Amino acid sequence: MDKQWDQRVKSLFDLTGQVAVITGGAGSLGEGVARGLAVHGATVVVTGRTMETLQKAVAQVEEAGGKAVAITSDVTDEASVQALADKVMTQFGRIDILVNIAGIARRHPAEKFPLDDFRKVIEANVTGTFIPCKVFGEIFVRQKHGKIVNTSSVRAFAGHPGGYAAYGTSKGAVNLLTKQLATEWAKHGVNVNAVAPTIFWTPLTQEVLEDEKLKKIFLDRIPMGRAAEVIDMVGTTVYLCAPAADFITGQVVYVDGGCTAG
Ligand SMILES: NC(=O)c1ccc[n+]([C@@H]2O[C@H](COP(=O)([O-])OP(=O)(O)OC[C@H]3O[C@@H](n4cnc5c(N)ncnc54)[C@H](O)[C@@H]3O)[C@@H](O)[C@H]2O)c1
């Protein structure tokens, strides 16, 4: 070890000069992750379907002194994601990080689950993770580097009586997709990992938050006794995008206050 080694240690979480694309970048978690990656030096591209909400996320990053741009895309539409990648390459000449946060939830008892809702969840959460992985993965494989972080959930770890036939199944698929891509792309210098959080109080979980009985059931399952906060997810995502995680791939990191520990 020498001074150069110390310098490397200091840079373990430094993303300066890197370009990161965040799907679902206007959502509650996406906005926080965008700002968090920018605080660590990345230039951030937030993407989603509505320019107006994306502009809010850009303003968040700029408030933190970071650089961000908004580009619309639909993660379930390959041509739209390809157009996004082309625009990012034209504007910045590089892409280093993809964070897939876009997702939806629908809960119903399995025996009454409307097939249309089931398909929508699978389409948004599974196909909508695969398409950006495929499009940006092609670039990462070619350039021989890239970090992908997918968003899973504790619902991928075990079943839950609360109507998660579609959502849990979709996140289980995200876990295996993460491992599959990690094993295919490791030899090309591409890392693929996932963050699997427990519940946050965001619009996605509004129906749980509004039902005191249900809210208690959820919190009782978390040994640390609280919901996740956006910053909990930001820390893990920054880590998985940073040089600190260069030797980590194919992992699902549960950010869950001990929920899946016992
Ligand atoms: N909120 C929670 O408690 C929780 C817990 C575990 C995992 N997650 C996961 O975290 C992610 C973000 O959740 P959130 O709470 O921020 O939800 P959110 O609804 O605030 O954000 C999700 C974003 O994804 C976007 N999106 C959905 N479908 C899209 C599509 N086809 N193309 C482009 N964008 C699309 C939405 O417009 C929205 O901006 C989701 O994948 C969710 O499953 C959330």
PDB file of C-alpha atoms and ligand atoms in Angstrom:
ATOM      1  CA  MET A   1       0.000   0.000   0.000  1.00  0.00           C
ATOM      2  CA  ASP A   2       1.117   3.541  -0.745  1.00  0.00           C
ATOM      3  CA  LYS A   3      -0.251   7.062  -1.183  1.00  0.00           C
ATOM      4  CA  GLN A   4      -1.785   6.090  -4.521  1.00  0.00           C
ATOM      5  CA  TRP A   5      -3.682   3.306  -2.759  1.00  0.00           C
ATOM      6  CA  ASP A   6      -4.962   5.814  -0.177  1.00  0.00           C
ATOM      7  CA  GLN A   7      -6.180   7.988  -3.033  1.00  0.00           C
ATOM      8  CA  ARG A   8      -8.085   5.034  -4.517  1.00  0.00           C
ATOM      9  CA  VAL A   9      -9.715   4.414  -1.155  1.00  0.00           C
ATOM     10  CA  LYS A  10     -10.782   8.066  -0.997  1.00  0.00           C
ATOM     11  CA  SER A  11     -12.356   7.767  -4.463  1.00  0.00           C
ATOM     12  CA  LEU A  12     -14.323   4.595  -3.736  1.00  0.00           C
ATOM     13  CA  PHE A  13     -17.640   6.482  -3.837  1.00  0.00           C
ATOM     14  CA  ASP A  14     -16.670   9.137  -6.365  1.00  0.00           C
ATOM     15  CA  LEU A  15     -18.769   9.227  -9.548  1.00  0.00           C
ATOM     16  CA  THR A  16     -17.235  12.387 -11.002  1.00  0.00           C
ATOM     17  CA  GLY A  17     -17.350  12.432 -14.812  1.00  0.00           C
ATOM     18  CA  GLN A  18     -19.759   9.509 -15.063  1.00  0.00           C
ATOM     19  CA  VAL A  19     -23.136   9.672 -16.768  1.00  0.00           C
ATOM     20  CA  ALA A  20     -26.048   7.883 -15.066  1.00  0.00           C
ATOM     21  CA  VAL A  21     -29.485   7.144 -16.542  1.00  0.00           C
ATOM     22  CA  ILE A  22     -32.334   6.647 -14.078  1.00  0.00           C
ATOM     23  CA  THR A  23     -35.670   5.178 -15.183  1.00  0.00           C
ATOM     24  CA  GLY A  24     -38.634   6.195 -13.058  1.00  0.00           C
ATOM     25  CA  GLY A  25     -36.496   9.246 -12.369  1.00  0.00           C
ATOM     26  CA  ALA A  26     -39.484  11.402 -11.502  1.00  0.00           C
ATOM     27  CA  GLY A  27     -40.872   8.966  -8.930  1.00  0.00           C
ATOM     28  CA  SER A  28     -40.454   9.293  -5.180  1.00  0.00           C
ATOM     29  CA  LEU A  29     -37.406   7.022  -5.044  1.00  0.00           C
ATOM     30  CA  GLY A  30     -36.061   7.967  -8.484  1.00  0.00           C
ATOM     31  CA  GLU A  31     -35.859  11.629  -7.599  1.00  0.00           C
ATOM     32  CA  GLY A  32     -33.860  10.873  -4.438  1.00  0.00           C
ATOM     33  CA  VAL A  33     -31.509   8.485  -6.221  1.00  0.00           C
ATOM     34  CA  ALA A  34     -30.960  11.051  -9.005  1.00  0.00           C
ATOM     35  CA  ARG A  35     -30.006  13.695  -6.489  1.00  0.00           C
ATOM     36  CA  GLY A  36     -27.854  11.238  -4.537  1.00  0.00           C
ATOM     37  CA  LEU A  37     -25.840  10.131  -7.577  1.00  0.00           C
ATOM     38  CA  ALA A  38     -25.366  13.791  -8.539  1.00  0.00           C
ATOM     39  CA  VAL A  39     -24.113  14.654  -5.047  1.00  0.00           C
ATOM     40  CA  HIS A  40     -21.406  12.034  -5.661  1.00  0.00           C
ATOM     41  CA  GLY A  41     -20.430  13.698  -8.949  1.00  0.00           C
ATOM     42  CA  ALA A  42     -22.447  11.918 -11.658  1.00  0.00           C
ATOM     43  CA  THR A  43     -24.234  13.758 -14.437  1.00  0.00           C
ATOM     44  CA  VAL A  44     -27.752  12.438 -14.276  1.00  0.00           C
ATOM     45  CA  VAL A  45     -30.303  11.710 -17.008  1.00  0.00           C
ATOM     46  CA  VAL A  46     -33.754  11.280 -15.512  1.00  0.00           C
ATOM     47  CA  THR A  47     -36.239   9.475 -17.690  1.00  0.00           C
ATOM     48  CA  GLY A  48     -39.933   8.717 -17.471  1.00  0.00           C
ATOM     49  CA  ARG A  49     -43.083   9.294 -19.477  1.00  0.00           C
ATOM     50  CA  THR A  50     -43.963  12.862 -18.452  1.00  0.00           C
ATOM     51  CA  MET A  51     -41.617  15.788 -19.061  1.00  0.00           C
ATOM     52  CA  GLU A  52     -43.351  17.975 -16.489  1.00  0.00           C
ATOM     53  CA  THR A  53     -42.634  15.640 -13.558  1.00  0.00           C
ATOM     54  CA  LEU A  54     -39.119  14.925 -14.839  1.00  0.00           C
ATOM     55  CA  GLN A  55     -38.374  18.659 -14.716  1.00  0.00           C
ATOM     56  CA  LYS A  56     -39.072  18.547 -10.964  1.00  0.00           C
ATOM     57  CA  ALA A  57     -36.392  15.886 -10.568  1.00  0.00           C
ATOM     58  CA  VAL A  58     -33.962  17.980 -12.617  1.00  0.00           C
ATOM     59  CA  ALA A  59     -34.637  20.935 -10.305  1.00  0.00           C
ATOM     60  CA  GLN A  60     -33.877  18.672  -7.302  1.00  0.00           C
ATOM     61  CA  VAL A  61     -30.485  17.741  -8.731  1.00  0.00           C
ATOM     62  CA  GLU A  62     -29.684  21.334  -9.648  1.00  0.00           C
ATOM     63  CA  GLU A  63     -30.566  22.469  -6.126  1.00  0.00           C
ATOM     64  CA  ALA A  64     -27.850  20.059  -4.917  1.00  0.00           C
ATOM     65  CA  GLY A  65     -25.367  21.708  -7.311  1.00  0.00           C
ATOM     66  CA  GLY A  66     -25.472  18.760  -9.717  1.00  0.00           C
ATOM     67  CA  LYS A  67     -26.072  18.457 -13.433  1.00  0.00           C
ATOM     68  CA  ALA A  68     -29.193  16.744 -14.800  1.00  0.00           C
ATOM     69  CA  VAL A  69     -31.243  16.535 -17.965  1.00  0.00           C
ATOM     70  CA  ALA A  70     -34.708  15.101 -18.549  1.00  0.00           C
ATOM     71  CA  ILE A  71     -35.496  12.863 -21.516  1.00  0.00           C
ATOM     72  CA  THR A  72     -38.882  11.169 -21.886  1.00  0.00           C
ATOM     73  CA  SER A  73     -39.150   7.428 -22.541  1.00  0.00           C
ATOM     74  CA  ASP A  74     -41.424   4.486 -21.794  1.00  0.00           C
ATOM     75  CA  VAL A  75     -39.484   1.519 -20.386  1.00  0.00           C
ATOM     76  CA  THR A  76     -41.911  -0.971 -21.935  1.00  0.00           C
ATOM     77  CA  ASP A  77     -41.208   0.321 -25.454  1.00  0.00           C
ATOM     78  CA  GLU A  78     -37.875  -0.776 -26.939  1.00  0.00           C
ATOM     79  CA  ALA A  79     -37.826   1.916 -29.654  1.00  0.00           C
ATOM     80  CA  SER A  80     -38.445   4.591 -27.039  1.00  0.00           C
ATOM     81  CA  VAL A  81     -35.594   3.316 -24.818  1.00  0.00           C
ATOM     82  CA  GLN A  82     -33.286   3.027 -27.848  1.00  0.00           C
ATOM     83  CA  ALA A  83     -34.095   6.653 -28.736  1.00  0.00           C
ATOM     84  CA  LEU A  84     -33.243   7.596 -25.136  1.00  0.00           C
ATOM     85  CA  ALA A  85     -29.856   5.845 -25.347  1.00  0.00           C
ATOM     86  CA  ASP A  86     -29.125   7.517 -28.698  1.00  0.00           C
ATOM     87  CA  LYS A  87     -29.944  10.960 -27.263  1.00  0.00           C
ATOM     88  CA  VAL A  88     -27.730  10.403 -24.215  1.00  0.00           C
ATOM     89  CA  MET A  89     -24.821   9.269 -26.408  1.00  0.00           C
ATOM     90  CA  THR A  90     -25.267  12.268 -28.715  1.00  0.00           C
ATOM     91  CA  GLN A  91     -25.433  14.725 -25.839  1.00  0.00           C
ATOM     92  CA  PHE A  92     -22.757  13.292 -23.520  1.00  0.00           C
ATOM     93  CA  GLY A  93     -20.754  10.818 -25.588  1.00  0.00           C
ATOM     94  CA  ARG A  94     -20.831   8.264 -22.784  1.00  0.00           C
ATOM     95  CA  ILE A  95     -23.074   6.276 -20.442  1.00  0.00           C
ATOM     96  CA  ASP A  96     -21.626   4.558 -17.370  1.00  0.00           C
ATOM     97  CA  ILE A  97     -24.561   3.754 -15.097  1.00  0.00           C
ATOM     98  CA  LEU A  98     -28.157   2.565 -15.524  1.00  0.00           C
ATOM     99  CA  VAL A  99     -30.481   2.546 -12.521  1.00  0.00           C
ATOM    100  CA  ASN A 100     -33.862   0.934 -13.228  1.00  0.00           C
ATOM    101  CA  ILE A 101     -36.396   2.325 -10.773  1.00  0.00           C
ATOM    102  CA  ALA A 102     -39.563   2.540 -12.888  1.00  0.00           C
ATOM    103  CA  GLY A 103     -42.240   0.203 -11.601  1.00  0.00           C
ATOM    104  CA  ILE A 104     -45.895  -0.146 -10.668  1.00  0.00           C
ATOM    105  CA  ALA A 105     -47.896  -2.080  -8.080  1.00  0.00           C
ATOM    106  CA  ARG A 106     -51.398  -3.593  -8.146  1.00  0.00           C
ATOM    107  CA  ARG A 107     -52.721  -5.666  -5.244  1.00  0.00           C
ATOM    108  CA  HIS A 108     -55.707  -8.023  -5.392  1.00  0.00           C
ATOM    109  CA  PRO A 109     -56.538 -11.432  -3.891  1.00  0.00           C
ATOM    110  CA  ALA A 110     -54.971 -13.993  -6.264  1.00  0.00           C
ATOM    111  CA  GLU A 111     -58.261 -15.767  -6.960  1.00  0.00           C
ATOM    112  CA  LYS A 112     -59.822 -12.498  -8.158  1.00  0.00           C
ATOM    113  CA  PHE A 113     -56.766 -10.895  -9.757  1.00  0.00           C
ATOM    114  CA  PRO A 114     -57.830  -9.114 -12.978  1.00  0.00           C
ATOM    115  CA  LEU A 115     -55.581 -10.494 -15.707  1.00  0.00           C
ATOM    116  CA  ASP A 116     -55.228  -7.056 -17.212  1.00  0.00           C
ATOM    117  CA  ASP A 117     -53.695  -5.776 -13.961  1.00  0.00           C
ATOM    118  CA  PHE A 118     -51.476  -8.862 -13.683  1.00  0.00           C
ATOM    119  CA  ARG A 119     -50.134  -8.306 -17.194  1.00  0.00           C
ATOM    120  CA  LYS A 120     -49.600  -4.569 -16.578  1.00  0.00           C
ATOM    121  CA  VAL A 121     -47.411  -5.279 -13.538  1.00  0.00           C
ATOM    122  CA  ILE A 122     -45.345  -7.914 -15.343  1.00  0.00           C
ATOM    123  CA  GLU A 123     -44.994  -5.633 -18.362  1.00  0.00           C
ATOM    124  CA  ALA A 124     -43.874  -2.575 -16.355  1.00  0.00           C
ATOM    125  CA  ASN A 125     -41.684  -4.333 -13.780  1.00  0.00           C
ATOM    126  CA  VAL A 126     -40.162  -7.248 -15.722  1.00  0.00           C
ATOM    127  CA  THR A 127     -40.210  -6.212 -19.400  1.00  0.00           C
ATOM    128  CA  GLY A 128     -39.670  -2.604 -18.270  1.00  0.00           C
ATOM    129  CA  THR A 129     -36.471  -3.667 -16.491  1.00  0.00           C
ATOM    130  CA  PHE A 130     -35.302  -5.994 -19.252  1.00  0.00           C
ATOM    131  CA  ILE A 131     -35.615  -3.482 -22.116  1.00  0.00           C
ATOM    132  CA  PRO A 132     -33.329  -0.796 -20.582  1.00  0.00           C
ATOM    133  CA  CYS A 133     -30.905  -3.556 -19.477  1.00  0.00           C
ATOM    134  CA  LYS A 134     -30.826  -4.875 -23.050  1.00  0.00           C
ATOM    135  CA  VAL A 135     -30.448  -1.470 -24.756  1.00  0.00           C
ATOM    136  CA  PHE A 136     -27.868  -0.013 -22.342  1.00  0.00           C
ATOM    137  CA  GLY A 137     -26.255  -3.422 -21.777  1.00  0.00           C
ATOM    138  CA  GLU A 138     -25.408  -3.555 -25.479  1.00  0.00           C
ATOM    139  CA  ILE A 139     -23.480  -0.293 -25.065  1.00  0.00           C
ATOM    140  CA  PHE A 140     -21.857  -1.436 -21.805  1.00  0.00           C
ATOM    141  CA  VAL A 141     -20.751  -4.771 -23.324  1.00  0.00           C
ATOM    142  CA  ARG A 142     -19.266  -2.948 -26.311  1.00  0.00           C
ATOM    143  CA  GLN A 143     -17.384  -0.384 -24.202  1.00  0.00           C
ATOM    144  CA  LYS A 144     -16.375  -3.074 -21.656  1.00  0.00           C
ATOM    145  CA  HIS A 145     -17.694  -1.234 -18.621  1.00  0.00           C
ATOM    146  CA  GLY A 146     -20.983  -0.273 -17.042  1.00  0.00           C
ATOM    147  CA  LYS A 147     -22.966  -0.594 -13.830  1.00  0.00           C
ATOM    148  CA  ILE A 148     -26.621  -1.590 -13.735  1.00  0.00           C
ATOM    149  CA  VAL A 149     -28.726  -1.408 -10.589  1.00  0.00           C
ATOM    150  CA  ASN A 150     -32.255  -2.821 -10.751  1.00  0.00           C
ATOM    151  CA  THR A 151     -34.996  -2.234  -8.204  1.00  0.00           C
ATOM    152  CA  SER A 152     -36.465  -5.309  -6.578  1.00  0.00           C
ATOM    153  CA  SER A 153     -38.401  -5.504  -3.303  1.00  0.00           C
ATOM    154  CA  VAL A 154     -38.659  -7.609  -0.148  1.00  0.00           C
ATOM    155  CA  ARG A 155     -41.783  -8.986  -1.855  1.00  0.00           C
ATOM    156  CA  ALA A 156     -39.348 -10.962  -4.067  1.00  0.00           C
ATOM    157  CA  PHE A 157     -38.004 -12.809  -1.026  1.00  0.00           C
ATOM    158  CA  ALA A 158     -41.164 -14.460   0.293  1.00  0.00           C
ATOM    159  CA  GLY A 159     -44.900 -14.507  -0.227  1.00  0.00           C
ATOM    160  CA  HIS A 160     -47.219 -12.129   1.617  1.00  0.00           C
ATOM    161  CA  PRO A 161     -50.969 -12.477   2.243  1.00  0.00           C
ATOM    162  CA  GLY A 162     -51.626  -8.932   1.020  1.00  0.00           C
ATOM    163  CA  GLY A 163     -52.380  -9.610  -2.657  1.00  0.00           C
ATOM    164  CA  TYR A 164     -48.914  -9.593  -4.186  1.00  0.00           C
ATOM    165  CA  ALA A 165     -49.395 -12.349  -6.825  1.00  0.00           C
ATOM    166  CA  ALA A 166     -48.304  -9.997  -9.622  1.00  0.00           C
ATOM    167  CA  TYR A 167     -45.942  -7.627  -7.820  1.00  0.00           C
ATOM    168  CA  GLY A 168     -44.045 -10.318  -5.857  1.00  0.00           C
ATOM    169  CA  THR A 169     -43.767 -12.475  -8.963  1.00  0.00           C
ATOM    170  CA  SER A 170     -42.473  -9.515 -10.979  1.00  0.00           C
ATOM    171  CA  LYS A 171     -39.809  -8.662  -8.417  1.00  0.00           C
ATOM    172  CA  GLY A 172     -38.774 -12.330  -8.128  1.00  0.00           C
ATOM    173  CA  ALA A 173     -38.197 -12.166 -11.874  1.00  0.00           C
ATOM    174  CA  VAL A 174     -36.151  -8.972 -11.459  1.00  0.00           C
ATOM    175  CA  ASN A 175     -33.900 -10.841  -9.004  1.00  0.00           C
ATOM    176  CA  LEU A 176     -33.255 -13.684 -11.415  1.00  0.00           C
ATOM    177  CA  LEU A 177     -32.857 -11.342 -14.390  1.00  0.00           C
ATOM    178  CA  THR A 178     -30.215  -9.508 -12.348  1.00  0.00           C
ATOM    179  CA  LYS A 179     -28.278 -12.734 -11.695  1.00  0.00           C
ATOM    180  CA  GLN A 180     -28.701 -13.920 -15.290  1.00  0.00           C
ATOM    181  CA  LEU A 181     -27.349 -10.694 -16.805  1.00  0.00           C
ATOM    182  CA  ALA A 182     -24.559 -10.560 -14.224  1.00  0.00           C
ATOM    183  CA  THR A 183     -23.311 -14.000 -15.249  1.00  0.00           C
ATOM    184  CA  GLU A 184     -23.599 -13.221 -18.977  1.00  0.00           C
ATOM    185  CA  TRP A 185     -21.886  -9.855 -18.788  1.00  0.00           C
ATOM    186  CA  ALA A 186     -19.260 -10.274 -16.050  1.00  0.00           C
ATOM    187  CA  LYS A 187     -16.607 -11.120 -18.658  1.00  0.00           C
ATOM    188  CA  HIS A 188     -17.390  -7.810 -20.387  1.00  0.00           C
ATOM    189  CA  GLY A 189     -16.793  -5.732 -17.256  1.00  0.00           C
ATOM    190  CA  VAL A 190     -20.478  -5.050 -16.659  1.00  0.00           C
ATOM    191  CA  ASN A 191     -21.854  -5.286 -13.109  1.00  0.00           C
ATOM    192  CA  VAL A 192     -25.553  -6.015 -12.584  1.00  0.00           C
ATOM    193  CA  ASN A 193     -27.017  -5.852  -9.090  1.00  0.00           C
ATOM    194  CA  ALA A 194     -30.358  -5.090  -7.473  1.00  0.00           C
ATOM    195  CA  VAL A 195     -31.575  -3.168  -4.457  1.00  0.00           C
ATOM    196  CA  ALA A 196     -34.543  -4.783  -2.691  1.00  0.00           C
ATOM    197  CA  PRO A 197     -36.132  -2.390  -0.226  1.00  0.00           C
ATOM    198  CA  THR A 198     -38.903  -2.870   2.258  1.00  0.00           C
ATOM    199  CA  ILE A 199     -41.835  -0.467   2.263  1.00  0.00           C
ATOM    200  CA  PHE A 200     -41.427   3.315   1.931  1.00  0.00           C
ATOM    201  CA  TRP A 201     -44.290   5.739   2.383  1.00  0.00           C
ATOM    202  CA  THR A 202     -44.653   6.891  -1.221  1.00  0.00           C
ATOM    203  CA  PRO A 203     -47.714   7.199  -3.525  1.00  0.00           C
ATOM    204  CA  LEU A 204     -47.022   3.573  -4.547  1.00  0.00           C
ATOM    205  CA  THR A 205     -47.872   2.430  -0.998  1.00  0.00           C
ATOM    206  CA  GLN A 206     -50.557   5.023  -0.238  1.00  0.00           C
ATOM    207  CA  GLU A 207     -53.269   2.373   0.223  1.00  0.00           C
ATOM    208  CA  VAL A 208     -51.204   0.667   2.953  1.00  0.00           C
ATOM    209  CA  LEU A 209     -50.415   3.951   4.656  1.00  0.00           C
ATOM    210  CA  GLU A 210     -54.095   4.893   4.761  1.00  0.00           C
ATOM    211  CA  ASP A 211     -55.123   1.604   6.422  1.00  0.00           C
ATOM    212  CA  GLU A 212     -53.883   1.715  10.053  1.00  0.00           C
ATOM    213  CA  LYS A 213     -54.372  -2.060  10.560  1.00  0.00           C
ATOM    214  CA  LEU A 214     -52.461  -2.935   7.421  1.00  0.00           C
ATOM    215  CA  LYS A 215     -49.757  -0.376   8.209  1.00  0.00           C
ATOM    216  CA  LYS A 216     -49.208  -2.040  11.618  1.00  0.00           C
ATOM    217  CA  ILE A 217     -48.951  -5.493   9.986  1.00  0.00           C
ATOM    218  CA  PHE A 218     -46.216  -4.169   7.694  1.00  0.00           C
ATOM    219  CA  LEU A 219     -44.258  -2.391  10.434  1.00  0.00           C
ATOM    220  CA  ASP A 220     -44.515  -5.409  12.796  1.00  0.00           C
ATOM    221  CA  ARG A 221     -42.607  -7.465  10.215  1.00  0.00           C
ATOM    222  CA  ILE A 222     -39.627  -5.059  10.233  1.00  0.00           C
ATOM    223  CA  PRO A 223     -37.291  -5.709  13.209  1.00  0.00           C
ATOM    224  CA  MET A 224     -36.012  -2.124  13.084  1.00  0.00           C
ATOM    225  CA  GLY A 225     -39.620  -0.995  13.528  1.00  0.00           C
ATOM    226  CA  ARG A 226     -39.815   1.630  10.802  1.00  0.00           C
ATOM    227  CA  ALA A 227     -40.378   1.961   7.086  1.00  0.00           C
ATOM    228  CA  ALA A 228     -37.457   2.570   4.750  1.00  0.00           C
ATOM    229  CA  GLU A 229     -36.485   6.150   3.971  1.00  0.00           C
ATOM    230  CA  VAL A 230     -35.361   7.311   0.557  1.00  0.00           C
ATOM    231  CA  ILE A 231     -31.852   7.945   1.853  1.00  0.00           C
ATOM    232  CA  ASP A 232     -31.589   4.251   2.855  1.00  0.00           C
ATOM    233  CA  MET A 233     -32.015   3.311  -0.792  1.00  0.00           C
ATOM    234  CA  VAL A 234     -29.740   6.105  -2.044  1.00  0.00           C
ATOM    235  CA  GLY A 235     -26.788   4.867   0.017  1.00  0.00           C
ATOM    236  CA  THR A 236     -27.016   1.325  -1.345  1.00  0.00           C
ATOM    237  CA  THR A 237     -27.555   2.478  -4.921  1.00  0.00           C
ATOM    238  CA  VAL A 238     -24.606   4.887  -4.841  1.00  0.00           C
ATOM    239  CA  TYR A 239     -22.452   2.081  -3.437  1.00  0.00           C
ATOM    240  CA  LEU A 240     -23.463  -0.371  -6.181  1.00  0.00           C
ATOM    241  CA  CYS A 241     -22.767   2.271  -8.875  1.00  0.00           C
ATOM    242  CA  ALA A 242     -19.400   3.289  -7.431  1.00  0.00           C
ATOM    243  CA  PRO A 243     -15.854   1.883  -7.676  1.00  0.00           C
ATOM    244  CA  ALA A 244     -16.428   0.468  -4.147  1.00  0.00           C
ATOM    245  CA  ALA A 245     -18.596  -2.235  -5.758  1.00  0.00           C
ATOM    246  CA  ASP A 246     -16.361  -3.053  -8.754  1.00  0.00           C
ATOM    247  CA  PHE A 247     -16.117  -6.723  -7.630  1.00  0.00           C
ATOM    248  CA  ILE A 248     -19.791  -7.082  -6.703  1.00  0.00           C
ATOM    249  CA  THR A 249     -22.156  -8.492  -9.304  1.00  0.00           C
ATOM    250  CA  GLY A 250     -25.334 -10.584  -9.396  1.00  0.00           C
ATOM    251  CA  GLN A 251     -26.289  -9.542  -5.862  1.00  0.00           C
ATOM    252  CA  VAL A 252     -29.638  -8.534  -4.458  1.00  0.00           C
ATOM    253  CA  VAL A 253     -29.092  -6.210  -1.508  1.00  0.00           C
ATOM    254  CA  TYR A 254     -32.039  -6.105   0.883  1.00  0.00           C
ATOM    255  CA  VAL A 255     -32.527  -2.644   2.395  1.00  0.00           C
ATOM    256  CA  ASP A 256     -35.163  -3.740   4.850  1.00  0.00           C
ATOM    257  CA  GLY A 257     -34.380  -3.100   8.520  1.00  0.00           C
ATOM    258  CA  GLY A 258     -33.906  -6.845   9.050  1.00  0.00           C
ATOM    259  CA  CYS A 259     -37.256  -7.854   7.510  1.00  0.00           C
ATOM    260  CA  THR A 260     -35.815 -10.814   5.572  1.00  0.00           C
ATOM    261  CA  ALA A 261     -33.327 -11.815   8.297  1.00  0.00           C
ATOM    262  CA  GLY A 262     -35.637 -14.003  10.312  1.00  0.00           C
TER     263      GLY A 262
HETATM  264  N1  LIG B   1     -42.524   2.480  -2.409  1.00  0.00           N
HETATM  265  C1  LIG B   1     -42.176   1.328  -1.834  1.00  0.00           C
HETATM  266  O1  LIG B   1     -42.526   1.025  -0.710  1.00  0.00           O
HETATM  267  C2  LIG B   1     -41.284   0.369  -2.572  1.00  0.00           C
HETATM  268  C3  LIG B   1     -40.749  -0.731  -1.882  1.00  0.00           C
HETATM  269  C4  LIG B   1     -39.930  -1.639  -2.557  1.00  0.00           C
HETATM  270  C5  LIG B   1     -39.654  -1.436  -3.901  1.00  0.00           C
HETATM  271  N2  LIG B   1     -40.192  -0.351  -4.546  1.00  0.00           N
HETATM  272  C6  LIG B   1     -39.891  -0.186  -5.959  1.00  0.00           C
HETATM  273  O2  LIG B   1     -39.238   1.051  -6.136  1.00  0.00           O
HETATM  274  C7  LIG B   1     -39.539   1.574  -7.423  1.00  0.00           C
HETATM  275  C8  LIG B   1     -40.033   3.004  -7.309  1.00  0.00           C
HETATM  276  O3  LIG B   1     -41.135   3.078  -6.447  1.00  0.00           O
HETATM  277  P1  LIG B   1     -41.744   4.474  -5.973  1.00  0.00           P
HETATM  278  O4  LIG B   1     -42.316   4.267  -4.635  1.00  0.00           O
HETATM  279  O5  LIG B   1     -40.763   5.575  -6.196  1.00  0.00           O
HETATM  280  O6  LIG B   1     -42.972   4.602  -6.989  1.00  0.00           O
HETATM  281  P2  LIG B   1     -43.445   5.865  -7.820  1.00  0.00           P
HETATM  282  O7  LIG B   1     -44.792   5.484  -8.350  1.00  0.00           O
HETATM  283  O8  LIG B   1     -43.308   7.127  -7.045  1.00  0.00           O
HETATM  284  O9  LIG B   1     -42.375   5.909  -9.009  1.00  0.00           O
HETATM  285  C9  LIG B   1     -42.359   4.982 -10.048  1.00  0.00           C
HETATM  286  C10 LIG B   1     -42.062   5.719 -11.325  1.00  0.00           C
HETATM  287  O10 LIG B   1     -42.012   4.776 -12.406  1.00  0.00           O
HETATM  288  C11 LIG B   1     -42.621   5.394 -13.510  1.00  0.00           C
HETATM  289  N3  LIG B   1     -43.079   4.405 -14.490  1.00  0.00           N
HETATM  290  C12 LIG B   1     -44.015   3.440 -14.326  1.00  0.00           C
HETATM  291  N4  LIG B   1     -44.197   2.773 -15.483  1.00  0.00           N
HETATM  292  C13 LIG B   1     -43.350   3.345 -16.399  1.00  0.00           C
HETATM  293  C14 LIG B   1     -43.083   3.119 -17.772  1.00  0.00           C
HETATM  294  N5  LIG B   1     -43.748   2.183 -18.471  1.00  0.00           N
HETATM  295  N6  LIG B   1     -42.133   3.866 -18.376  1.00  0.00           N
HETATM  296  C15 LIG B   1     -41.475   4.818 -17.693  1.00  0.00           C
HETATM  297  N7  LIG B   1     -41.689   5.103 -16.395  1.00  0.00           N
HETATM  298  C16 LIG B   1     -42.631   4.372 -15.765  1.00  0.00           C
HETATM  299  C17 LIG B   1     -43.801   6.166 -12.914  1.00  0.00           C
HETATM  300  O11 LIG B   1     -44.291   7.148 -13.806  1.00  0.00           O
HETATM  301  C18 LIG B   1     -43.142   6.760 -11.684  1.00  0.00           C
HETATM  302  O12 LIG B   1     -42.520   8.001 -11.969  1.00  0.00           O
HETATM  303  C19 LIG B   1     -40.556   0.622  -8.052  1.00  0.00           C
HETATM  304  O13 LIG B   1     -39.866  -0.275  -8.901  1.00  0.00           O
HETATM  305  C20 LIG B   1     -41.114  -0.113  -6.857  1.00  0.00           C
HETATM  306  O14 LIG B   1     -41.589  -1.385  -7.192  1.00  0.00           O
HETATM  307  C21 LIG B   1     -40.990   0.559  -3.911  1.00  0.00           C
END
